[in-house]
Amino acid sequence: MTTLAARIGALAETSSLPDHGPIADGEARFAVEQFALTANNVTYAVHGEDFAYWRFFPAPEGHGIVPVWGFGRVIESRADGIDVGSRWFGYWPMGAQAVLRPVAISAHGFTDGAAHRAALPPIYNRYAPASSAWGIDAVQCLFRPLYATSFLIDALMATRPVDTLLLSSASSKTALGVAQLARGRNQVVGLTSAANRDFCLATGYYDQVFSYDEIGGVPGQTIAFIDFAGNGDVRLDVHSLLDGRLAESHVVGDTHWQQPNAAKLPGPAPQLFFAPTVGQNRIAEWGPAGYEARLNAAWTGFAATLGWLRVEHVHGADVVAAAWKGLVEGRIDPAVGIVASL
Ligand SMILES: NC(=O)c1ccc[n+]([C@@H]2O[C@H](COP(=O)([O-])OP(=O)(O)OC[C@H]3O[C@@H](n4cnc5c(N)ncnc54)[C@H](OP(=O)(O)O)[C@@H]3O)[C@@H](O)[C@H]2O)c1
């Protein structure tokens, strides 16, 4: 039984923390059964301080527990309405166990009412009963949160007066979801590493795919750049080489954390896209049921196209720590979805 904590300042390095001690009244202990590891988790760690991701699961000074998405099963409960054996989808520590304080319990789920999470975005604090509606468990771990972001980005882009969407880190799961939804409405162009170009083309989601050294060849008269990578050099090239045709620039991800972003960019100022805030606004606009119905319809269409995905299960502290290190160091096969357990 262990929890992995990343070293702040050297995120690829992890150490094992002991699990939580006895639980108190109102708390429940969960076995974290399985969770996904993708570049998104690296972004959580990179922004552990400034976006407060370290505050979900507090760790000793100098360390951060990386939040992950997946399934947990109740193994001990002192919380009314939370039964031993019940399974939940949500946000967990990268560990074998989690102790939560379930409140606002209903047929739709519960909220972790732990005091240290009270000021954090509510979307991360909510746990849903396990269900097969989103497909098999591994696919849910990998895509359920990322695809909600893809869907929200596409919904925003559908309202923008642009002819072309240009997506960096085009091979990432979140970018692929946007490309599949937007193709046909916009010209969808991917930017990726040379090694991932063929993969992106083979998915069939993109009209054209360019490598990071071919940015000058990107077509389109009014282009919206959606930056999933946050690589300062790529962002500067896009803004410089497409100046005059670049209509808007959105920042979604920040996994290329070793490269600082250029302070001053030509063209439109980049706007931060933060899915939890945009999601809450959409739920307010469409109502919870309207939001769910639109998201589920989009997901059903995308899920039918996932023939390219190879799920890889990794198990045990050493193996999961190695998978995390590979992710932080950018050694990622985009066709693989890592699903981990400790
Ligand atoms: N703002 C939000 O609310 C929000 C929500 C969800 C996701 N995101 C962001 O979207 C991005 C994609 O996440 P994902 O989980 O979908 O990714 P993923 O499927 O794990 O993405 C893998 C791809 O990302 C690129 N990449 C990732 N980390 C890298 C690194 N350290 N060095 C070099 N290349 C790296 C590579 O693509 P290329 O070769 O194509 O560059 C790689 O093939 C992340 O930055 C994530 O944080 C943001």
PDB file of N, CA and C and ligand atoms in Angstrom, residues 37-44 53 124 142 145-147 149-150 153 168-176 191-197 199-200 212 227-230 251-259 272-276 326-336, ligand 1:
ATOM      1  N   LEU A  37      -2.884   7.619 -16.711  1.00  0.00           N
ATOM      2  CA  LEU A  37      -1.744   8.532 -16.677  1.00  0.00           C
ATOM      3  C   LEU A  37      -1.557   9.097 -18.069  1.00  0.00           C
ATOM      4  N   THR A  38      -1.787  10.395 -18.218  1.00  0.00           N
ATOM      5  CA  THR A  38      -1.591  11.052 -19.516  1.00  0.00           C
ATOM      6  C   THR A  38      -0.857  12.372 -19.270  1.00  0.00           C
ATOM      7  N   ALA A  39      -0.555  13.052 -20.375  1.00  0.00           N
ATOM      8  CA  ALA A  39       0.141  14.337 -20.259  1.00  0.00           C
ATOM      9  C   ALA A  39      -0.636  15.316 -19.380  1.00  0.00           C
ATOM     10  N   ASN A  40      -1.942  15.164 -19.340  1.00  0.00           N
ATOM     11  CA  ASN A  40      -2.751  16.054 -18.506  1.00  0.00           C
ATOM     12  C   ASN A  40      -2.305  16.014 -17.040  1.00  0.00           C
ATOM     13  N   ASN A  41      -1.915  14.833 -16.571  1.00  0.00           N
ATOM     14  CA  ASN A  41      -1.455  14.720 -15.187  1.00  0.00           C
ATOM     15  C   ASN A  41      -0.126  15.467 -14.997  1.00  0.00           C
ATOM     16  N   VAL A  42       0.672  15.522 -16.082  1.00  0.00           N
ATOM     17  CA  VAL A  42       1.913  16.302 -15.997  1.00  0.00           C
ATOM     18  C   VAL A  42       1.567  17.785 -15.828  1.00  0.00           C
ATOM     19  N   THR A  43       0.539  18.235 -16.552  1.00  0.00           N
ATOM     20  CA  THR A  43       0.114  19.639 -16.405  1.00  0.00           C
ATOM     21  C   THR A  43      -0.327  19.914 -14.968  1.00  0.00           C
ATOM     22  N   TYR A  44      -1.051  18.966 -14.366  1.00  0.00           N
ATOM     23  CA  TYR A  44      -1.455  19.155 -12.960  1.00  0.00           C
ATOM     24  C   TYR A  44      -0.220  19.380 -12.081  1.00  0.00           C
ATOM     25  N   TYR A  53      -3.205  22.493  -7.791  1.00  0.00           N
ATOM     26  CA  TYR A  53      -3.427  21.038  -7.904  1.00  0.00           C
ATOM     27  C   TYR A  53      -2.788  20.264  -6.748  1.00  0.00           C
ATOM     28  N   TYR A 124     -13.866  19.015  -9.719  1.00  0.00           N
ATOM     29  CA  TYR A 124     -12.864  18.032  -9.287  1.00  0.00           C
ATOM     30  C   TYR A 124     -13.262  17.347  -7.971  1.00  0.00           C
ATOM     31  N   LEU A 142      -9.217   6.951 -19.123  1.00  0.00           N
ATOM     32  CA  LEU A 142      -8.392   7.695 -20.072  1.00  0.00           C
ATOM     33  C   LEU A 142      -9.107   8.910 -20.641  1.00  0.00           C
ATOM     34  N   PRO A 145     -12.509  12.607 -18.420  1.00  0.00           N
ATOM     35  CA  PRO A 145     -12.247  14.032 -18.176  1.00  0.00           C
ATOM     36  C   PRO A 145     -11.682  14.743 -19.407  1.00  0.00           C
ATOM     37  N   LEU A 146     -10.799  14.066 -20.148  1.00  0.00           N
ATOM     38  CA  LEU A 146     -10.172  14.726 -21.305  1.00  0.00           C
ATOM     39  C   LEU A 146     -11.209  15.025 -22.370  1.00  0.00           C
ATOM     40  N   TYR A 147     -12.110  14.081 -22.584  1.00  0.00           N
ATOM     41  CA  TYR A 147     -13.081  14.287 -23.650  1.00  0.00           C
ATOM     42  C   TYR A 147     -14.058  15.413 -23.299  1.00  0.00           C
ATOM     43  N   THR A 149     -13.193  18.071 -21.915  1.00  0.00           N
ATOM     44  CA  THR A 149     -12.457  19.257 -22.358  1.00  0.00           C
ATOM     45  C   THR A 149     -12.522  19.399 -23.872  1.00  0.00           C
ATOM     46  N   SER A 150     -12.327  18.289 -24.588  1.00  0.00           N
ATOM     47  CA  SER A 150     -12.408  18.342 -26.066  1.00  0.00           C
ATOM     48  C   SER A 150     -13.767  18.901 -26.483  1.00  0.00           C
ATOM     49  N   ILE A 153     -14.076  22.645 -25.768  1.00  0.00           N
ATOM     50  CA  ILE A 153     -13.298  23.445 -26.720  1.00  0.00           C
ATOM     51  C   ILE A 153     -14.046  23.506 -28.052  1.00  0.00           C
ATOM     52  N   SER A 168      -1.947  22.205 -31.600  1.00  0.00           N
ATOM     53  CA  SER A 168      -0.611  21.676 -31.295  1.00  0.00           C
ATOM     54  C   SER A 168      -0.753  20.444 -30.411  1.00  0.00           C
ATOM     55  N   SER A 169       0.346  19.683 -30.259  1.00  0.00           N
ATOM     56  CA  SER A 169       0.251  18.362 -29.608  1.00  0.00           C
ATOM     57  C   SER A 169      -0.950  17.637 -30.189  1.00  0.00           C
ATOM     58  N   ALA A 170      -0.988  17.631 -31.523  1.00  0.00           N
ATOM     59  CA  ALA A 170      -2.140  17.073 -32.247  1.00  0.00           C
ATOM     60  C   ALA A 170      -2.352  15.599 -31.931  1.00  0.00           C
ATOM     61  N   SER A 171      -1.302  14.928 -31.446  1.00  0.00           N
ATOM     62  CA  SER A 171      -1.439  13.497 -31.137  1.00  0.00           C
ATOM     63  C   SER A 171      -2.024  13.261 -29.739  1.00  0.00           C
ATOM     64  N   SER A 172      -2.213  14.331 -28.952  1.00  0.00           N
ATOM     65  CA  SER A 172      -2.739  14.121 -27.592  1.00  0.00           C
ATOM     66  C   SER A 172      -4.218  13.747 -27.644  1.00  0.00           C
ATOM     67  N   LYS A 173      -4.653  13.049 -26.623  1.00  0.00           N
ATOM     68  CA  LYS A 173      -6.037  12.557 -26.604  1.00  0.00           C
ATOM     69  C   LYS A 173      -7.032  13.715 -26.629  1.00  0.00           C
ATOM     70  N   THR A 174      -6.699  14.783 -25.919  1.00  0.00           N
ATOM     71  CA  THR A 174      -7.620  15.917 -25.867  1.00  0.00           C
ATOM     72  C   THR A 174      -7.723  16.588 -27.239  1.00  0.00           C
ATOM     73  N   ALA A 175      -6.586  16.752 -27.918  1.00  0.00           N
ATOM     74  CA  ALA A 175      -6.611  17.370 -29.252  1.00  0.00           C
ATOM     75  C   ALA A 175      -7.356  16.468 -30.248  1.00  0.00           C
ATOM     76  N   LEU A 176      -7.134  15.163 -30.158  1.00  0.00           N
ATOM     77  CA  LEU A 176      -7.807  14.238 -31.088  1.00  0.00           C
ATOM     78  C   LEU A 176      -9.324  14.351 -30.958  1.00  0.00           C
ATOM     79  N   LEU A 191      -0.562  20.088 -35.550  1.00  0.00           N
ATOM     80  CA  LEU A 191       0.883  20.322 -35.432  1.00  0.00           C
ATOM     81  C   LEU A 191       1.398  19.301 -34.437  1.00  0.00           C
ATOM     82  N   THR A 192       2.447  18.582 -34.822  1.00  0.00           N
ATOM     83  CA  THR A 192       2.915  17.520 -33.932  1.00  0.00           C
ATOM     84  C   THR A 192       4.410  17.293 -34.126  1.00  0.00           C
ATOM     85  N   SER A 193       4.985  16.418 -33.298  1.00  0.00           N
ATOM     86  CA  SER A 193       6.380  16.015 -33.479  1.00  0.00           C
ATOM     87  C   SER A 193       6.465  15.213 -34.774  1.00  0.00           C
ATOM     88  N   ALA A 194       7.629  15.280 -35.424  1.00  0.00           N
ATOM     89  CA  ALA A 194       7.800  14.544 -36.692  1.00  0.00           C
ATOM     90  C   ALA A 194       7.444  13.065 -36.487  1.00  0.00           C
ATOM     91  N   ALA A 195       7.820  12.512 -35.335  1.00  0.00           N
ATOM     92  CA  ALA A 195       7.600  11.079 -35.087  1.00  0.00           C
ATOM     93  C   ALA A 195       6.119  10.727 -34.954  1.00  0.00           C
ATOM     94  N   ASN A 196       5.276  11.704 -34.642  1.00  0.00           N
ATOM     95  CA  ASN A 196       3.847  11.401 -34.418  1.00  0.00           C
ATOM     96  C   ASN A 196       2.949  11.830 -35.580  1.00  0.00           C
ATOM     97  N   ARG A 197       3.579  12.305 -36.665  1.00  0.00           N
ATOM     98  CA  ARG A 197       2.798  12.819 -37.794  1.00  0.00           C
ATOM     99  C   ARG A 197       1.954  11.705 -38.431  1.00  0.00           C
ATOM    100  N   PHE A 199       0.950   8.917 -37.154  1.00  0.00           N
ATOM    101  CA  PHE A 199      -0.124   8.501 -36.233  1.00  0.00           C
ATOM    102  C   PHE A 199      -1.317   9.453 -36.370  1.00  0.00           C
ATOM    103  N   CYS A 200      -1.050  10.747 -36.348  1.00  0.00           N
ATOM    104  CA  CYS A 200      -2.158  11.729 -36.423  1.00  0.00           C
ATOM    105  C   CYS A 200      -2.933  11.571 -37.726  1.00  0.00           C
ATOM    106  N   TYR A 212       6.432  20.300 -36.258  1.00  0.00           N
ATOM    107  CA  TYR A 212       6.691  21.602 -35.636  1.00  0.00           C
ATOM    108  C   TYR A 212       7.661  22.469 -36.443  1.00  0.00           C
ATOM    109  N   ASP A 227      -3.555  25.635 -28.339  1.00  0.00           N
ATOM    110  CA  ASP A 227      -2.238  25.156 -27.942  1.00  0.00           C
ATOM    111  C   ASP A 227      -2.346  24.163 -26.787  1.00  0.00           C
ATOM    112  N   PHE A 228      -2.150  22.878 -27.099  1.00  0.00           N
ATOM    113  CA  PHE A 228      -2.226  21.827 -26.081  1.00  0.00           C
ATOM    114  C   PHE A 228      -0.861  21.554 -25.459  1.00  0.00           C
ATOM    115  N   ALA A 229       0.193  22.120 -26.062  1.00  0.00           N
ATOM    116  CA  ALA A 229       1.532  21.751 -25.623  1.00  0.00           C
ATOM    117  C   ALA A 229       2.170  22.803 -24.727  1.00  0.00           C
ATOM    118  N   GLY A 230       1.934  24.078 -25.038  1.00  0.00           N
ATOM    119  CA  GLY A 230       2.549  25.128 -24.225  1.00  0.00           C
ATOM    120  C   GLY A 230       4.046  25.248 -24.447  1.00  0.00           C
ATOM    121  N   VAL A 251      -4.777  28.830 -25.004  1.00  0.00           N
ATOM    122  CA  VAL A 251      -3.815  27.991 -24.293  1.00  0.00           C
ATOM    123  C   VAL A 251      -4.576  26.953 -23.483  1.00  0.00           C
ATOM    124  N   VAL A 252      -4.364  25.671 -23.816  1.00  0.00           N
ATOM    125  CA  VAL A 252      -5.082  24.601 -23.115  1.00  0.00           C
ATOM    126  C   VAL A 252      -4.134  23.806 -22.219  1.00  0.00           C
ATOM    127  N   GLY A 253      -2.932  23.565 -22.695  1.00  0.00           N
ATOM    128  CA  GLY A 253      -2.029  22.691 -21.935  1.00  0.00           C
ATOM    129  C   GLY A 253      -0.645  23.284 -21.779  1.00  0.00           C
ATOM    130  N   ASP A 254       0.114  22.657 -20.922  1.00  0.00           N
ATOM    131  CA  ASP A 254       1.451  23.180 -20.614  1.00  0.00           C
ATOM    132  C   ASP A 254       2.366  22.043 -20.191  1.00  0.00           C
ATOM    133  N   THR A 255       2.545  21.077 -21.105  1.00  0.00           N
ATOM    134  CA  THR A 255       3.360  19.921 -20.718  1.00  0.00           C
ATOM    135  C   THR A 255       4.830  20.091 -21.056  1.00  0.00           C
ATOM    136  N   HIS A 256       5.146  20.997 -22.008  1.00  0.00           N
ATOM    137  CA  HIS A 256       6.557  21.212 -22.377  1.00  0.00           C
ATOM    138  C   HIS A 256       7.140  22.211 -21.380  1.00  0.00           C
ATOM    139  N   TRP A 257       7.185  21.755 -20.147  1.00  0.00           N
ATOM    140  CA  TRP A 257       7.432  22.689 -19.061  1.00  0.00           C
ATOM    141  C   TRP A 257       8.874  23.141 -18.967  1.00  0.00           C
ATOM    142  N   GLN A 258       9.769  22.473 -19.707  1.00  0.00           N
ATOM    143  CA  GLN A 258      11.161  22.921 -19.618  1.00  0.00           C
ATOM    144  C   GLN A 258      11.400  24.182 -20.449  1.00  0.00           C
ATOM    145  N   GLN A 259      10.466  24.464 -21.430  1.00  0.00           N
ATOM    146  CA  GLN A 259      10.675  25.625 -22.290  1.00  0.00           C
ATOM    147  C   GLN A 259       9.817  26.801 -21.834  1.00  0.00           C
ATOM    148  N   LEU A 272      -6.385  31.926 -21.882  1.00  0.00           N
ATOM    149  CA  LEU A 272      -6.328  30.650 -21.162  1.00  0.00           C
ATOM    150  C   LEU A 272      -7.675  29.941 -21.238  1.00  0.00           C
ATOM    151  N   PHE A 273      -7.660  28.670 -21.615  1.00  0.00           N
ATOM    152  CA  PHE A 273      -8.882  27.852 -21.603  1.00  0.00           C
ATOM    153  C   PHE A 273      -8.788  26.926 -20.399  1.00  0.00           C
ATOM    154  N   PHE A 274      -9.617  27.161 -19.398  1.00  0.00           N
ATOM    155  CA  PHE A 274      -9.580  26.341 -18.178  1.00  0.00           C
ATOM    156  C   PHE A 274     -10.900  25.583 -18.116  1.00  0.00           C
ATOM    157  N   ALA A 275     -10.837  24.277 -18.431  1.00  0.00           N
ATOM    158  CA  ALA A 275     -12.063  23.489 -18.613  1.00  0.00           C
ATOM    159  C   ALA A 275     -13.031  23.559 -17.421  1.00  0.00           C
ATOM    160  N   PRO A 276     -12.556  23.489 -16.158  1.00  0.00           N
ATOM    161  CA  PRO A 276     -13.520  23.516 -15.051  1.00  0.00           C
ATOM    162  C   PRO A 276     -14.397  24.771 -15.056  1.00  0.00           C
ATOM    163  N   GLY A 326       8.485   8.513 -17.445  1.00  0.00           N
ATOM    164  CA  GLY A 326       8.460   8.551 -18.906  1.00  0.00           C
ATOM    165  C   GLY A 326       7.561   9.667 -19.424  1.00  0.00           C
ATOM    166  N   LEU A 327       6.459   9.825 -18.749  1.00  0.00           N
ATOM    167  CA  LEU A 327       5.488  10.860 -19.147  1.00  0.00           C
ATOM    168  C   LEU A 327       6.098  12.258 -18.950  1.00  0.00           C
ATOM    169  N   VAL A 328       6.692  12.474 -17.788  1.00  0.00           N
ATOM    170  CA  VAL A 328       7.282  13.790 -17.492  1.00  0.00           C
ATOM    171  C   VAL A 328       8.404  14.093 -18.476  1.00  0.00           C
ATOM    172  N   GLU A 329       9.136  13.048 -18.872  1.00  0.00           N
ATOM    173  CA  GLU A 329      10.264  13.258 -19.789  1.00  0.00           C
ATOM    174  C   GLU A 329       9.825  13.238 -21.244  1.00  0.00           C
ATOM    175  N   GLY A 330       8.528  13.140 -21.500  1.00  0.00           N
ATOM    176  CA  GLY A 330       8.016  13.255 -22.863  1.00  0.00           C
ATOM    177  C   GLY A 330       8.149  11.999 -23.695  1.00  0.00           C
ATOM    178  N   ARG A 331       8.395  10.846 -23.050  1.00  0.00           N
ATOM    179  CA  ARG A 331       8.467   9.575 -23.799  1.00  0.00           C
ATOM    180  C   ARG A 331       7.069   8.970 -23.828  1.00  0.00           C
ATOM    181  N   ILE A 332       6.291   9.359 -24.856  1.00  0.00           N
ATOM    182  CA  ILE A 332       4.882   8.972 -24.914  1.00  0.00           C
ATOM    183  C   ILE A 332       4.581   8.420 -26.294  1.00  0.00           C
ATOM    184  N   ASP A 333       3.988   7.233 -26.343  1.00  0.00           N
ATOM    185  CA  ASP A 333       3.461   6.716 -27.613  1.00  0.00           C
ATOM    186  C   ASP A 333       1.991   7.123 -27.640  1.00  0.00           C
ATOM    187  N   PRO A 334       1.617   8.006 -28.564  1.00  0.00           N
ATOM    188  CA  PRO A 334       0.243   8.537 -28.499  1.00  0.00           C
ATOM    189  C   PRO A 334      -0.834   7.480 -28.707  1.00  0.00           C
ATOM    190  N   ALA A 335      -0.484   6.346 -29.302  1.00  0.00           N
ATOM    191  CA  ALA A 335      -1.496   5.305 -29.517  1.00  0.00           C
ATOM    192  C   ALA A 335      -1.777   4.516 -28.243  1.00  0.00           C
ATOM    193  N   VAL A 336      -0.902   4.696 -27.232  1.00  0.00           N
ATOM    194  CA  VAL A 336      -1.042   3.926 -25.994  1.00  0.00           C
ATOM    195  C   VAL A 336      -1.767   4.755 -24.941  1.00  0.00           C
TER     196      VAL A 336
HETATM  197  N1  LIG B   1      -6.891  23.490 -19.842  1.00  0.00           N
HETATM  198  C1  LIG B   1      -7.578  22.421 -19.478  1.00  0.00           C
HETATM  199  O1  LIG B   1      -8.573  22.557 -18.797  1.00  0.00           O
HETATM  200  C2  LIG B   1      -7.135  21.052 -19.928  1.00  0.00           C
HETATM  201  C3  LIG B   1      -7.967  19.932 -19.776  1.00  0.00           C
HETATM  202  C4  LIG B   1      -7.554  18.683 -20.287  1.00  0.00           C
HETATM  203  C5  LIG B   1      -6.291  18.589 -20.905  1.00  0.00           C
HETATM  204  N2  LIG B   1      -5.501  19.682 -21.002  1.00  0.00           N
HETATM  205  C6  LIG B   1      -4.155  19.629 -21.608  1.00  0.00           C
HETATM  206  O2  LIG B   1      -4.110  19.052 -22.887  1.00  0.00           O
HETATM  207  C7  LIG B   1      -2.802  18.526 -23.101  1.00  0.00           C
HETATM  208  C8  LIG B   1      -2.901  17.117 -23.661  1.00  0.00           C
HETATM  209  O3  LIG B   1      -3.233  16.232 -22.605  1.00  0.00           O
HETATM  210  P1  LIG B   1      -3.579  14.679 -22.860  1.00  0.00           P
HETATM  211  O4  LIG B   1      -3.718  14.096 -21.515  1.00  0.00           O
HETATM  212  O5  LIG B   1      -4.648  14.623 -23.866  1.00  0.00           O
HETATM  213  O6  LIG B   1      -2.214  14.190 -23.505  1.00  0.00           O
HETATM  214  P2  LIG B   1      -1.707  12.755 -24.045  1.00  0.00           P
HETATM  215  O7  LIG B   1      -2.754  12.066 -24.783  1.00  0.00           O
HETATM  216  O8  LIG B   1      -0.979  12.062 -22.965  1.00  0.00           O
HETATM  217  O9  LIG B   1      -0.684  13.423 -25.057  1.00  0.00           O
HETATM  218  C9  LIG B   1       0.417  12.839 -25.570  1.00  0.00           C
HETATM  219  C10 LIG B   1       1.074  13.852 -26.539  1.00  0.00           C
HETATM  220  O10 LIG B   1       1.352  15.115 -25.927  1.00  0.00           O
HETATM  221  C11 LIG B   1       2.633  15.610 -26.347  1.00  0.00           C
HETATM  222  N3  LIG B   1       3.465  15.683 -25.136  1.00  0.00           N
HETATM  223  C12 LIG B   1       2.965  15.547 -23.937  1.00  0.00           C
HETATM  224  N4  LIG B   1       3.913  15.738 -22.994  1.00  0.00           N
HETATM  225  C13 LIG B   1       5.029  15.996 -23.601  1.00  0.00           C
HETATM  226  C14 LIG B   1       6.345  16.285 -23.147  1.00  0.00           C
HETATM  227  N5  LIG B   1       6.663  16.352 -21.855  1.00  0.00           N
HETATM  228  N6  LIG B   1       7.294  16.466 -24.061  1.00  0.00           N
HETATM  229  C15 LIG B   1       6.956  16.380 -25.360  1.00  0.00           C
HETATM  230  N7  LIG B   1       5.703  16.134 -25.832  1.00  0.00           N
HETATM  231  C16 LIG B   1       4.749  15.945 -24.962  1.00  0.00           C
HETATM  232  C17 LIG B   1       3.047  14.693 -27.445  1.00  0.00           C
HETATM  233  O11 LIG B   1       2.361  15.176 -28.600  1.00  0.00           O
HETATM  234  P3  LIG B   1       3.001  15.839 -29.919  1.00  0.00           P
HETATM  235  O12 LIG B   1       4.108  14.989 -30.369  1.00  0.00           O
HETATM  236  O13 LIG B   1       1.802  15.810 -30.843  1.00  0.00           O
HETATM  237  O14 LIG B   1       3.401  17.228 -29.513  1.00  0.00           O
HETATM  238  C18 LIG B   1       2.406  13.382 -27.012  1.00  0.00           C
HETATM  239  O15 LIG B   1       2.233  12.483 -28.090  1.00  0.00           O
HETATM  240  C19 LIG B   1      -2.086  18.570 -21.753  1.00  0.00           C
HETATM  241  O16 LIG B   1      -1.207  19.650 -21.708  1.00  0.00           O
HETATM  242  C20 LIG B   1      -3.231  18.767 -20.785  1.00  0.00           C
HETATM  243  O17 LIG B   1      -2.867  19.388 -19.614  1.00  0.00           O
HETATM  244  C21 LIG B   1      -5.893  20.889 -20.506  1.00  0.00           C
END
